[in-house]
């Protein structure tokens, strides 16, 4: 994190280094308070580092919390520019980590260090996107430790189960194994390193006059944003992207193309047996989590969607059902049903390409599905073959080329 940016907004800054159990050396920045109201830990998303919480100047989350009297800590994950050291200079496979290792090693070291340094057992941990995933990993696998130090997790744009994924990125997930095997042959284990060609390419498209195309592209992938503050966006682009491990992306793709459950990394059958004692990766034991968690998601977010919650909030629990049907050629489709007693009629809403049935509830109360339901109709939302909710087949998997031979 560039100290000039931090000093521009704060008179004092402290820097610490902590070592993880597996030898990574992490840099933490702190905006201290003499008598703090509390301690806030800000965990950054993937392809960024802690500077993301300072880019808006005086209105940045870190500065605002500090001005309100909080002791603010800003860690940097392993692999980012400020946390690229390791206790072994000759270590191989440095980039062999994902959000799992960040959760059980980085967050364990970070939270214990901050707890001991401040003498507090009521840390407020705020995570965004991938850091929300890693927080769930940490809190589920080390629940006693988390309970000892953390008062609450606040997770923004949480990503774990991918059961309502809407981003076009999901179209790439079925080909994850092919991509992973190909890139591994060329020892391509990290993405967006400072000297990488892909970083130069992104920065080219993020400059004027290509900037607007970059904005449209990110909106297309991750959800529409109403307004971009020009100065803030310029700061973001000047400090984006940061290096990340490919393994985190592979893990997300595995969950996306799998059964939708929050599972550990799939090393394939033989290695899974060695690592887990099972041919299938186990689910993360989220039921073990004892620390309160608050989830925050935008309606427009295509990676962290809340469509099921929207349906239940609008019409009540128990008023929707999921059904599956099998086609003559073996595809297993999922249909959502919004139940209406004594309906005026039955309406079936078919979604367009690159979407699934949840597109009809994406606008909450103003959605077409709810409008029709409020008019007294029972509404059915089918999901076409190949979409997230209809990706199963009686004989094939999404890894099979034959599976995708439809139009």
mmCIF file of C-alpha atoms in Angstrom:
data_model
loop_
_atom_site.group_PDB
_atom_site.id
_atom_site.type_symbol
_atom_site.label_atom_id
_atom_site.label_comp_id
_atom_site.label_asym_id
_atom_site.label_seq_id
_atom_site.Cartn_x
_atom_site.Cartn_y
_atom_site.Cartn_z
ATOM 1 C CA UNK A 1 0.000 0.000 0.000
ATOM 2 C CA UNK A 2 1.417 3.340 -0.979
ATOM 3 C CA UNK A 3 2.106 5.325 2.173
ATOM 4 C CA UNK A 4 1.650 8.642 0.375
ATOM 5 C CA UNK A 5 -1.991 7.765 -0.234
ATOM 6 C CA UNK A 6 -2.495 6.836 3.407
ATOM 7 C CA UNK A 7 -0.622 9.851 4.782
ATOM 8 C CA UNK A 8 -2.698 12.086 2.560
ATOM 9 C CA UNK A 9 -5.648 11.145 4.737
ATOM 10 C CA UNK A 10 -4.102 10.316 8.091
ATOM 11 C CA UNK A 11 -1.369 11.826 10.251
ATOM 12 C CA UNK A 12 -0.107 8.493 11.542
ATOM 13 C CA UNK A 13 0.279 5.018 10.152
ATOM 14 C CA UNK A 14 1.830 1.891 11.575
ATOM 15 C CA UNK A 15 3.132 -1.100 9.627
ATOM 16 C CA UNK A 16 3.522 -4.644 10.930
ATOM 17 C CA UNK A 17 4.609 -7.982 9.547
ATOM 18 C CA UNK A 18 3.238 -11.348 10.622
ATOM 19 C CA UNK A 19 4.250 -14.838 9.535
ATOM 20 C CA UNK A 20 1.698 -17.518 8.804
ATOM 21 C CA UNK A 21 1.902 -21.134 9.888
ATOM 22 C CA UNK A 22 3.012 -22.108 6.364
ATOM 23 C CA UNK A 23 5.699 -19.424 6.125
ATOM 24 C CA UNK A 24 4.171 -16.509 4.229
ATOM 25 C CA UNK A 25 5.076 -13.044 5.545
ATOM 26 C CA UNK A 26 2.152 -10.624 5.470
ATOM 27 C CA UNK A 27 2.123 -6.836 5.790
ATOM 28 C CA UNK A 28 -0.553 -5.154 7.896
ATOM 29 C CA UNK A 29 -1.220 -1.415 8.012
ATOM 30 C CA UNK A 30 -2.890 0.272 10.940
ATOM 31 C CA UNK A 31 -4.596 3.588 11.548
ATOM 32 C CA UNK A 32 -4.387 3.663 15.358
ATOM 33 C CA UNK A 33 -6.501 5.385 17.990
ATOM 34 C CA UNK A 34 -5.490 6.164 21.580
ATOM 35 C CA UNK A 35 -8.893 5.279 23.018
ATOM 36 C CA UNK A 36 -10.723 3.502 20.204
ATOM 37 C CA UNK A 37 -14.442 2.813 20.122
ATOM 38 C CA UNK A 38 -13.521 -0.576 18.743
ATOM 39 C CA UNK A 39 -11.235 -2.401 16.337
ATOM 40 C CA UNK A 40 -12.163 -2.862 12.677
ATOM 41 C CA UNK A 41 -10.327 -5.211 10.312
ATOM 42 C CA UNK A 42 -10.849 -4.522 6.589
ATOM 43 C CA UNK A 43 -10.186 -7.520 4.314
ATOM 44 C CA UNK A 44 -9.777 -6.789 0.615
ATOM 45 C CA UNK A 45 -11.179 -8.701 -2.402
ATOM 46 C CA UNK A 46 -9.281 -10.677 -5.025
ATOM 47 C CA UNK A 47 -7.023 -8.834 -7.541
ATOM 48 C CA UNK A 48 -6.675 -5.918 -5.108
ATOM 49 C CA UNK A 49 -4.855 -5.184 -1.873
ATOM 50 C CA UNK A 50 -5.570 -3.095 1.205
ATOM 51 C CA UNK A 51 -5.230 0.175 -0.694
ATOM 52 C CA UNK A 52 -8.727 -0.380 -2.083
ATOM 53 C CA UNK A 53 -10.116 0.819 1.250
ATOM 54 C CA UNK A 54 -8.300 4.177 0.912
ATOM 55 C CA UNK A 55 -8.843 5.178 -2.707
ATOM 56 C CA UNK A 56 -11.746 7.537 -2.028
ATOM 57 C CA UNK A 57 -9.704 9.893 0.093
ATOM 58 C CA UNK A 58 -11.547 11.282 3.151
ATOM 59 C CA UNK A 59 -14.664 9.295 2.229
ATOM 60 C CA UNK A 60 -12.790 5.985 2.060
ATOM 61 C CA UNK A 61 -14.073 3.275 4.428
ATOM 62 C CA UNK A 62 -10.786 3.111 6.345
ATOM 63 C CA UNK A 63 -10.587 6.888 6.845
ATOM 64 C CA UNK A 64 -14.250 7.228 7.760
ATOM 65 C CA UNK A 65 -14.019 4.486 10.372
ATOM 66 C CA UNK A 66 -10.846 6.057 11.744
ATOM 67 C CA UNK A 67 -12.443 9.507 11.925
ATOM 68 C CA UNK A 68 -15.344 7.953 13.828
ATOM 69 C CA UNK A 69 -12.907 6.798 16.502
ATOM 70 C CA UNK A 70 -12.089 3.229 15.465
ATOM 71 C CA UNK A 71 -8.715 1.519 15.415
ATOM 72 C CA UNK A 72 -8.507 0.380 11.767
ATOM 73 C CA UNK A 73 -6.359 -2.492 10.504
ATOM 74 C CA UNK A 74 -5.782 -3.170 6.797
ATOM 75 C CA UNK A 75 -4.059 -6.502 6.061
ATOM 76 C CA UNK A 76 -2.731 -7.585 2.670
ATOM 77 C CA UNK A 77 -3.261 -11.177 1.532
ATOM 78 C CA UNK A 78 -0.373 -13.401 0.507
ATOM 79 C CA UNK A 79 0.701 -12.868 -3.096
ATOM 80 C CA UNK A 80 -0.214 -9.176 -3.220
ATOM 81 C CA UNK A 81 2.663 -6.692 -3.690
ATOM 82 C CA UNK A 82 3.009 -5.967 0.034
ATOM 83 C CA UNK A 83 2.845 -9.614 1.124
ATOM 84 C CA UNK A 84 5.062 -11.477 -1.331
ATOM 85 C CA UNK A 85 7.787 -12.560 1.082
ATOM 86 C CA UNK A 86 8.241 -16.041 2.511
ATOM 87 C CA UNK A 87 10.525 -17.294 5.280
ATOM 88 C CA UNK A 88 12.119 -19.657 2.740
ATOM 89 C CA UNK A 89 13.665 -17.668 -0.118
ATOM 90 C CA UNK A 90 13.934 -20.795 -2.263
ATOM 91 C CA UNK A 91 10.376 -21.938 -1.752
ATOM 92 C CA UNK A 92 8.805 -23.643 -4.741
ATOM 93 C CA UNK A 93 5.136 -23.592 -5.538
ATOM 94 C CA UNK A 94 4.755 -20.157 -3.932
ATOM 95 C CA UNK A 95 1.473 -19.624 -5.790
ATOM 96 C CA UNK A 96 -0.020 -22.944 -4.709
ATOM 97 C CA UNK A 97 -2.732 -21.337 -2.613
ATOM 98 C CA UNK A 98 -6.305 -20.152 -2.940
ATOM 99 C CA UNK A 99 -9.000 -18.680 -0.749
ATOM 100 C CA UNK A 100 -8.802 -21.803 1.452
ATOM 101 C CA UNK A 101 -5.195 -21.145 2.495
ATOM 102 C CA UNK A 102 -5.884 -17.428 2.899
ATOM 103 C CA UNK A 103 -8.669 -18.350 5.302
ATOM 104 C CA UNK A 104 -6.993 -20.934 7.507
ATOM 105 C CA UNK A 105 -3.466 -19.463 7.464
ATOM 106 C CA UNK A 106 -3.564 -15.733 6.646
ATOM 107 C CA UNK A 107 -6.695 -14.873 8.598
ATOM 108 C CA UNK A 108 -5.680 -17.030 11.522
ATOM 109 C CA UNK A 109 -2.324 -15.236 11.798
ATOM 110 C CA UNK A 110 -3.841 -11.797 11.151
ATOM 111 C CA UNK A 111 -6.723 -12.057 13.601
ATOM 112 C CA UNK A 112 -4.617 -13.590 16.380
ATOM 113 C CA UNK A 113 -1.962 -10.892 15.936
ATOM 114 C CA UNK A 114 -4.454 -8.023 15.987
ATOM 115 C CA UNK A 115 -6.306 -9.513 18.938
ATOM 116 C CA UNK A 116 -3.117 -9.881 20.973
ATOM 117 C CA UNK A 117 -1.693 -6.509 19.895
ATOM 118 C CA UNK A 118 -4.833 -4.580 20.818
ATOM 119 C CA UNK A 119 -5.854 -6.734 23.764
ATOM 120 C CA UNK A 120 -9.357 -6.923 22.300
ATOM 121 C CA UNK A 121 -11.655 -9.902 21.850
ATOM 122 C CA UNK A 122 -14.377 -8.011 19.985
ATOM 123 C CA UNK A 123 -12.885 -7.417 16.540
ATOM 124 C CA UNK A 124 -15.273 -6.371 13.781
ATOM 125 C CA UNK A 125 -14.084 -8.108 10.614
ATOM 126 C CA UNK A 126 -15.359 -6.691 7.313
ATOM 127 C CA UNK A 127 -14.718 -8.700 4.160
ATOM 128 C CA UNK A 128 -15.578 -8.161 0.520
ATOM 129 C CA UNK A 129 -16.034 -10.792 -2.205
ATOM 130 C CA UNK A 130 -13.220 -13.370 -1.925
ATOM 131 C CA UNK A 131 -12.336 -12.236 1.581
ATOM 132 C CA UNK A 132 -15.900 -13.133 2.562
ATOM 133 C CA UNK A 133 -15.260 -16.642 1.217
ATOM 134 C CA UNK A 134 -12.001 -16.910 3.156
ATOM 135 C CA UNK A 135 -13.748 -15.610 6.279
ATOM 136 C CA UNK A 136 -16.270 -18.453 6.042
ATOM 137 C CA UNK A 137 -13.403 -20.913 5.592
ATOM 138 C CA UNK A 138 -11.665 -19.537 8.690
ATOM 139 C CA UNK A 139 -14.761 -19.318 10.878
ATOM 140 C CA UNK A 140 -15.916 -22.835 9.954
ATOM 141 C CA UNK A 141 -12.566 -24.621 10.309
ATOM 142 C CA UNK A 142 -11.308 -22.640 13.329
ATOM 143 C CA UNK A 143 -14.542 -21.737 15.123
ATOM 144 C CA UNK A 144 -13.054 -21.592 18.639
ATOM 145 C CA UNK A 145 -10.287 -19.253 17.573
ATOM 146 C CA UNK A 146 -12.697 -17.031 15.667
ATOM 147 C CA UNK A 147 -15.043 -16.899 18.659
ATOM 148 C CA UNK A 148 -12.133 -15.910 20.913
ATOM 149 C CA UNK A 149 -11.244 -12.786 18.924
ATOM 150 C CA UNK A 150 -14.105 -11.810 16.608
ATOM 151 C CA UNK A 151 -17.335 -10.112 17.635
ATOM 152 C CA UNK A 152 -18.948 -10.164 14.189
ATOM 153 C CA UNK A 153 -18.172 -10.796 10.525
ATOM 154 C CA UNK A 154 -19.680 -8.337 8.042
ATOM 155 C CA UNK A 155 -19.405 -9.904 4.593
ATOM 156 C CA UNK A 156 -20.133 -7.778 1.536
ATOM 157 C CA UNK A 157 -20.889 -9.417 -1.813
ATOM 158 C CA UNK A 158 -20.457 -12.847 -0.189
ATOM 159 C CA UNK A 159 -19.462 -15.704 -2.499
ATOM 160 C CA UNK A 160 -19.539 -19.339 -1.434
ATOM 161 C CA UNK A 161 -22.336 -21.497 -2.846
ATOM 162 C CA UNK A 162 -22.923 -19.948 -6.280
ATOM 163 C CA UNK A 163 -26.460 -21.321 -6.389
ATOM 164 C CA UNK A 164 -27.834 -18.108 -7.900
ATOM 165 C CA UNK A 165 -24.900 -17.127 -10.085
ATOM 166 C CA UNK A 166 -25.878 -14.841 -12.967
ATOM 167 C CA UNK A 167 -22.586 -13.534 -14.312
ATOM 168 C CA UNK A 168 -21.580 -14.595 -17.845
ATOM 169 C CA UNK A 169 -18.345 -15.841 -16.252
ATOM 170 C CA UNK A 170 -20.268 -19.006 -15.340
ATOM 171 C CA UNK A 171 -20.193 -19.996 -19.020
ATOM 172 C CA UNK A 172 -16.436 -20.597 -18.687
ATOM 173 C CA UNK A 173 -16.697 -22.724 -15.531
ATOM 174 C CA UNK A 174 -17.508 -26.037 -17.286
ATOM 175 C CA UNK A 175 -14.144 -25.800 -19.052
ATOM 176 C CA UNK A 176 -12.179 -25.230 -15.853
ATOM 177 C CA UNK A 177 -10.267 -28.529 -16.005
ATOM 178 C CA UNK A 178 -9.161 -27.898 -19.583
ATOM 179 C CA UNK A 179 -7.984 -24.374 -18.747
ATOM 180 C CA UNK A 180 -6.218 -25.475 -15.556
ATOM 181 C CA UNK A 181 -4.346 -28.337 -17.251
ATOM 182 C CA UNK A 182 -3.319 -26.101 -20.148
ATOM 183 C CA UNK A 183 -2.007 -23.274 -17.971
ATOM 184 C CA UNK A 184 -0.217 -25.650 -15.601
ATOM 185 C CA UNK A 185 1.798 -27.009 -18.535
ATOM 186 C CA UNK A 186 3.229 -23.524 -18.983
ATOM 187 C CA UNK A 187 3.787 -22.971 -15.243
ATOM 188 C CA UNK A 188 1.161 -20.217 -15.290
ATOM 189 C CA UNK A 189 0.171 -20.198 -11.614
ATOM 190 C CA UNK A 190 -0.420 -16.508 -10.918
ATOM 191 C CA UNK A 191 -2.487 -13.819 -12.551
ATOM 192 C CA UNK A 192 -2.010 -10.079 -12.880
ATOM 193 C CA UNK A 193 1.524 -9.810 -11.562
ATOM 194 C CA UNK A 194 2.989 -6.323 -11.827
ATOM 195 C CA UNK A 195 5.179 -7.247 -14.799
ATOM 196 C CA UNK A 196 2.605 -9.492 -16.457
ATOM 197 C CA UNK A 197 1.390 -8.810 -19.990
ATOM 198 C CA UNK A 198 -2.213 -9.249 -18.881
ATOM 199 C CA UNK A 199 -1.795 -6.360 -16.437
ATOM 200 C CA UNK A 200 -0.445 -4.111 -19.190
ATOM 201 C CA UNK A 201 -3.381 -5.078 -21.397
ATOM 202 C CA UNK A 202 -5.923 -4.214 -18.701
ATOM 203 C CA UNK A 203 -4.247 -0.875 -18.001
ATOM 204 C CA UNK A 204 -4.357 -0.074 -21.723
ATOM 205 C CA UNK A 205 -8.095 -0.676 -21.907
ATOM 206 C CA UNK A 206 -8.564 1.249 -18.677
ATOM 207 C CA UNK A 207 -7.090 4.447 -20.119
ATOM 208 C CA UNK A 208 -8.897 7.216 -21.944
ATOM 209 C CA UNK A 209 -10.669 6.821 -24.361
ATOM 210 C CA UNK A 210 -10.978 3.064 -23.671
ATOM 211 C CA UNK A 211 -12.047 3.657 -20.065
ATOM 212 C CA UNK A 212 -15.774 3.585 -20.780
ATOM 213 C CA UNK A 213 -15.447 0.258 -22.571
ATOM 214 C CA UNK A 214 -13.684 -1.077 -19.486
ATOM 215 C CA UNK A 215 -16.561 0.139 -17.306
ATOM 216 C CA UNK A 216 -19.153 -1.471 -19.572
ATOM 217 C CA UNK A 217 -17.202 -4.718 -19.552
ATOM 218 C CA UNK A 218 -16.977 -4.890 -15.752
ATOM 219 C CA UNK A 219 -20.674 -4.014 -15.478
ATOM 220 C CA UNK A 220 -21.482 -6.830 -17.895
ATOM 221 C CA UNK A 221 -19.509 -9.347 -15.844
ATOM 222 C CA UNK A 222 -20.287 -8.305 -12.285
ATOM 223 C CA UNK A 223 -23.437 -6.187 -12.319
ATOM 224 C CA UNK A 224 -24.519 -2.705 -13.324
ATOM 225 C CA UNK A 225 -23.380 0.273 -11.246
ATOM 226 C CA UNK A 226 -25.422 3.454 -11.534
ATOM 227 C CA UNK A 227 -22.677 6.035 -11.033
ATOM 228 C CA UNK A 228 -18.903 6.059 -11.122
ATOM 229 C CA UNK A 229 -17.157 8.924 -9.385
ATOM 230 C CA UNK A 230 -14.529 9.912 -12.003
ATOM 231 C CA UNK A 231 -11.746 10.730 -9.532
ATOM 232 C CA UNK A 232 -12.344 7.570 -7.518
ATOM 233 C CA UNK A 233 -12.476 5.415 -10.624
ATOM 234 C CA UNK A 234 -9.192 6.906 -11.850
ATOM 235 C CA UNK A 235 -7.577 6.075 -8.507
ATOM 236 C CA UNK A 236 -8.971 2.559 -8.696
ATOM 237 C CA UNK A 237 -7.611 1.978 -12.176
ATOM 238 C CA UNK A 238 -4.207 3.396 -11.268
ATOM 239 C CA UNK A 239 -3.911 0.834 -8.469
ATOM 240 C CA UNK A 240 -5.608 -2.108 -10.186
ATOM 241 C CA UNK A 241 -5.084 -4.984 -10.677
ATOM 242 C CA UNK A 242 -2.965 -6.726 -8.056
ATOM 243 C CA UNK A 243 -1.470 -10.187 -8.363
ATOM 244 C CA UNK A 244 -3.546 -13.224 -7.443
ATOM 245 C CA UNK A 245 -3.178 -16.986 -7.466
ATOM 246 C CA UNK A 246 -4.899 -18.944 -10.238
ATOM 247 C CA UNK A 247 -5.863 -21.627 -7.709
ATOM 248 C CA UNK A 248 -8.488 -19.324 -6.195
ATOM 249 C CA UNK A 249 -10.149 -18.926 -9.602
ATOM 250 C CA UNK A 250 -10.001 -22.675 -10.240
ATOM 251 C CA UNK A 251 -11.647 -23.348 -6.877
ATOM 252 C CA UNK A 252 -14.482 -20.934 -7.613
ATOM 253 C CA UNK A 253 -15.001 -22.573 -11.013
ATOM 254 C CA UNK A 254 -15.184 -26.009 -9.378
ATOM 255 C CA UNK A 255 -17.955 -24.845 -7.061
ATOM 256 C CA UNK A 256 -19.746 -23.126 -9.929
ATOM 257 C CA UNK A 257 -19.825 -26.174 -12.199
ATOM 258 C CA UNK A 258 -20.382 -28.660 -9.370
ATOM 259 C CA UNK A 259 -23.389 -29.333 -7.185
ATOM 260 C CA UNK A 260 -23.504 -25.775 -5.865
ATOM 261 C CA UNK A 261 -22.232 -26.799 -2.435
ATOM 262 C CA UNK A 262 -19.406 -24.993 -0.649
ATOM 263 C CA UNK A 263 -16.737 -27.680 -0.970
ATOM 264 C CA UNK A 264 -12.982 -27.807 -0.482
ATOM 265 C CA UNK A 265 -10.633 -27.925 -3.452
ATOM 266 C CA UNK A 266 -11.101 -30.875 -5.798
ATOM 267 C CA UNK A 267 -7.719 -32.529 -6.455
ATOM 268 C CA UNK A 268 -9.445 -35.376 -8.335
ATOM 269 C CA UNK A 269 -10.233 -38.827 -6.991
ATOM 270 C CA UNK A 270 -6.793 -40.228 -6.107
ATOM 271 C CA UNK A 271 -5.429 -37.090 -4.437
ATOM 272 C CA UNK A 272 -8.762 -36.397 -2.756
ATOM 273 C CA UNK A 273 -8.477 -39.736 -0.988
ATOM 274 C CA UNK A 274 -4.961 -38.774 0.152
ATOM 275 C CA UNK A 275 -5.961 -35.308 1.350
ATOM 276 C CA UNK A 276 -9.495 -35.874 2.613
ATOM 277 C CA UNK A 277 -9.955 -39.635 2.971
ATOM 278 C CA UNK A 278 -12.764 -39.377 0.443
ATOM 279 C CA UNK A 279 -12.997 -39.359 -3.344
ATOM 280 C CA UNK A 280 -15.188 -36.248 -3.145
ATOM 281 C CA UNK A 281 -14.028 -33.019 -1.450
ATOM 282 C CA UNK A 282 -15.879 -32.429 1.836
ATOM 283 C CA UNK A 283 -18.163 -29.475 2.386
ATOM 284 C CA UNK A 284 -16.942 -26.679 4.609
ATOM 285 C CA UNK A 285 -18.621 -27.200 7.999
ATOM 286 C CA UNK A 286 -20.354 -23.824 8.104
ATOM 287 C CA UNK A 287 -22.682 -25.185 10.788
ATOM 288 C CA UNK A 288 -19.664 -24.979 13.129
ATOM 289 C CA UNK A 289 -19.574 -21.184 12.882
ATOM 290 C CA UNK A 290 -20.509 -19.543 16.173
ATOM 291 C CA UNK A 291 -19.605 -15.908 15.446
ATOM 292 C CA UNK A 292 -22.512 -13.777 14.147
ATOM 293 C CA UNK A 293 -22.340 -13.042 10.421
ATOM 294 C CA UNK A 294 -24.049 -10.228 8.520
ATOM 295 C CA UNK A 295 -24.339 -10.606 4.735
ATOM 296 C CA UNK A 296 -24.645 -7.585 2.450
ATOM 297 C CA UNK A 297 -25.356 -7.912 -1.282
ATOM 298 C CA UNK A 298 -26.437 -5.558 -4.028
ATOM 299 C CA UNK A 299 -29.501 -6.319 -6.127
ATOM 300 C CA UNK A 300 -27.363 -5.836 -9.234
ATOM 301 C CA UNK A 301 -24.521 -8.103 -8.102
ATOM 302 C CA UNK A 302 -24.317 -11.029 -10.524
ATOM 303 C CA UNK A 303 -21.787 -13.022 -8.466
ATOM 304 C CA UNK A 304 -23.499 -12.735 -5.086
ATOM 305 C CA UNK A 305 -27.225 -12.935 -5.699
ATOM 306 C CA UNK A 306 -30.092 -13.082 -3.242
ATOM 307 C CA UNK A 307 -32.957 -14.147 -5.491
ATOM 308 C CA UNK A 308 -34.189 -16.955 -3.229
ATOM 309 C CA UNK A 309 -34.239 -14.540 -0.310
ATOM 310 C CA UNK A 310 -36.100 -11.997 -2.470
ATOM 311 C CA UNK A 311 -38.812 -14.545 -3.291
ATOM 312 C CA UNK A 312 -39.255 -15.542 0.357
ATOM 313 C CA UNK A 313 -39.298 -11.932 1.527
ATOM 314 C CA UNK A 314 -41.902 -10.997 -1.068
ATOM 315 C CA UNK A 315 -44.329 -13.910 -0.769
ATOM 316 C CA UNK A 316 -43.248 -15.666 2.425
ATOM 317 C CA UNK A 317 -41.465 -18.920 3.105
ATOM 318 C CA UNK A 318 -43.179 -22.044 1.887
ATOM 319 C CA UNK A 319 -44.735 -20.224 -1.061
ATOM 320 C CA UNK A 320 -42.160 -21.418 -3.579
ATOM 321 C CA UNK A 321 -41.094 -24.856 -4.745
ATOM 322 C CA UNK A 322 -38.348 -26.380 -6.863
ATOM 323 C CA UNK A 323 -39.143 -29.214 -9.271
ATOM 324 C CA UNK A 324 -36.996 -31.270 -11.634
ATOM 325 C CA UNK A 325 -37.973 -32.843 -14.942
ATOM 326 C CA UNK A 326 -35.957 -35.040 -17.292
ATOM 327 C CA UNK A 327 -36.073 -34.519 -21.050
ATOM 328 C CA UNK A 328 -36.215 -37.328 -23.609
ATOM 329 C CA UNK A 329 -32.529 -36.799 -24.380
ATOM 330 C CA UNK A 330 -31.519 -37.004 -20.728
ATOM 331 C CA UNK A 331 -31.137 -33.406 -19.549
ATOM 332 C CA UNK A 332 -32.371 -32.750 -16.006
ATOM 333 C CA UNK A 333 -34.057 -29.368 -15.720
ATOM 334 C CA UNK A 334 -34.988 -27.370 -12.622
ATOM 335 C CA UNK A 335 -38.235 -25.397 -12.497
ATOM 336 C CA UNK A 336 -39.067 -22.763 -9.883
ATOM 337 C CA UNK A 337 -42.705 -22.422 -8.906
ATOM 338 C CA UNK A 338 -44.206 -19.423 -7.102
ATOM 339 C CA UNK A 339 -47.375 -20.895 -5.656
ATOM 340 C CA UNK A 340 -50.741 -19.128 -5.728
ATOM 341 C CA UNK A 341 -53.816 -20.722 -4.181
ATOM 342 C CA UNK A 342 -56.881 -20.553 -6.413
ATOM 343 C CA UNK A 343 -54.945 -18.808 -9.197
ATOM 344 C CA UNK A 344 -56.515 -16.836 -12.017
ATOM 345 C CA UNK A 345 -54.255 -18.810 -14.305
ATOM 346 C CA UNK A 346 -50.756 -20.207 -14.712
ATOM 347 C CA UNK A 347 -47.958 -18.181 -16.333
ATOM 348 C CA UNK A 348 -44.678 -19.696 -17.541
ATOM 349 C CA UNK A 349 -41.775 -17.254 -17.971
ATOM 350 C CA UNK A 350 -38.990 -18.450 -20.278
ATOM 351 C CA UNK A 351 -35.646 -16.692 -19.867
ATOM 352 C CA UNK A 352 -33.322 -15.420 -22.655
ATOM 353 C CA UNK A 353 -29.856 -16.703 -23.514
ATOM 354 C CA UNK A 354 -26.981 -16.166 -20.990
ATOM 355 C CA UNK A 355 -29.564 -15.970 -18.164
ATOM 356 C CA UNK A 356 -31.634 -18.361 -16.101
ATOM 357 C CA UNK A 357 -35.031 -18.257 -14.423
ATOM 358 C CA UNK A 358 -33.986 -15.930 -11.629
ATOM 359 C CA UNK A 359 -33.783 -13.069 -14.127
ATOM 360 C CA UNK A 360 -37.552 -12.707 -13.653
ATOM 361 C CA UNK A 361 -37.148 -11.803 -9.946
ATOM 362 C CA UNK A 362 -34.017 -9.652 -10.325
ATOM 363 C CA UNK A 363 -35.869 -6.358 -9.811
ATOM 364 C CA UNK A 364 -37.431 -7.382 -6.513
ATOM 365 C CA UNK A 365 -40.966 -5.972 -6.114
ATOM 366 C CA UNK A 366 -40.944 -4.598 -9.645
ATOM 367 C CA UNK A 367 -40.013 -7.935 -11.207
ATOM 368 C CA UNK A 368 -42.392 -9.401 -13.771
ATOM 369 C CA UNK A 369 -42.750 -12.638 -11.798
ATOM 370 C CA UNK A 370 -43.938 -10.810 -8.672
ATOM 371 C CA UNK A 371 -46.155 -8.460 -10.671
ATOM 372 C CA UNK A 372 -47.975 -11.430 -12.170
ATOM 373 C CA UNK A 373 -48.135 -13.187 -8.800
ATOM 374 C CA UNK A 374 -49.650 -10.078 -7.203
ATOM 375 C CA UNK A 375 -52.270 -10.100 -9.958
ATOM 376 C CA UNK A 376 -53.325 -13.561 -8.836
ATOM 377 C CA UNK A 377 -51.374 -15.815 -11.166
ATOM 378 C CA UNK A 378 -49.277 -18.836 -10.309
ATOM 379 C CA UNK A 379 -45.842 -18.344 -11.863
ATOM 380 C CA UNK A 380 -43.384 -20.952 -13.119
ATOM 381 C CA UNK A 381 -39.734 -20.155 -13.923
ATOM 382 C CA UNK A 382 -38.009 -22.923 -15.908
ATOM 383 C CA UNK A 383 -34.254 -23.033 -16.396
ATOM 384 C CA UNK A 384 -32.914 -24.111 -19.777
ATOM 385 C CA UNK A 385 -30.390 -26.917 -20.147
ATOM 386 C CA UNK A 386 -26.817 -25.781 -19.597
ATOM 387 C CA UNK A 387 -27.726 -23.046 -17.114
ATOM 388 C CA UNK A 388 -26.599 -23.281 -13.509
ATOM 389 C CA UNK A 389 -29.820 -24.819 -12.189
ATOM 390 C CA UNK A 390 -30.176 -27.249 -15.089
ATOM 391 C CA UNK A 391 -26.626 -28.497 -15.591
ATOM 392 C CA UNK A 392 -27.243 -32.187 -14.836
ATOM 393 C CA UNK A 393 -27.729 -35.091 -17.265
ATOM 394 C CA UNK A 394 -28.549 -38.753 -16.723
ATOM 395 C CA UNK A 395 -25.350 -39.867 -18.498
ATOM 396 C CA UNK A 396 -23.178 -36.830 -19.235
ATOM 397 C CA UNK A 397 -21.404 -34.100 -17.279
ATOM 398 C CA UNK A 398 -20.689 -30.514 -18.239
ATOM 399 C CA UNK A 399 -17.087 -31.583 -18.941
ATOM 400 C CA UNK A 400 -18.282 -33.682 -21.881
ATOM 401 C CA UNK A 401 -18.308 -31.995 -25.284
ATOM 402 C CA UNK A 402 -21.404 -33.992 -26.177
ATOM 403 C CA UNK A 403 -23.284 -32.329 -23.309
ATOM 404 C CA UNK A 404 -23.092 -28.941 -25.067
ATOM 405 C CA UNK A 405 -24.258 -30.180 -28.448
ATOM 406 C CA UNK A 406 -27.607 -28.467 -28.343
ATOM 407 C CA UNK A 407 -29.048 -25.213 -29.650
#
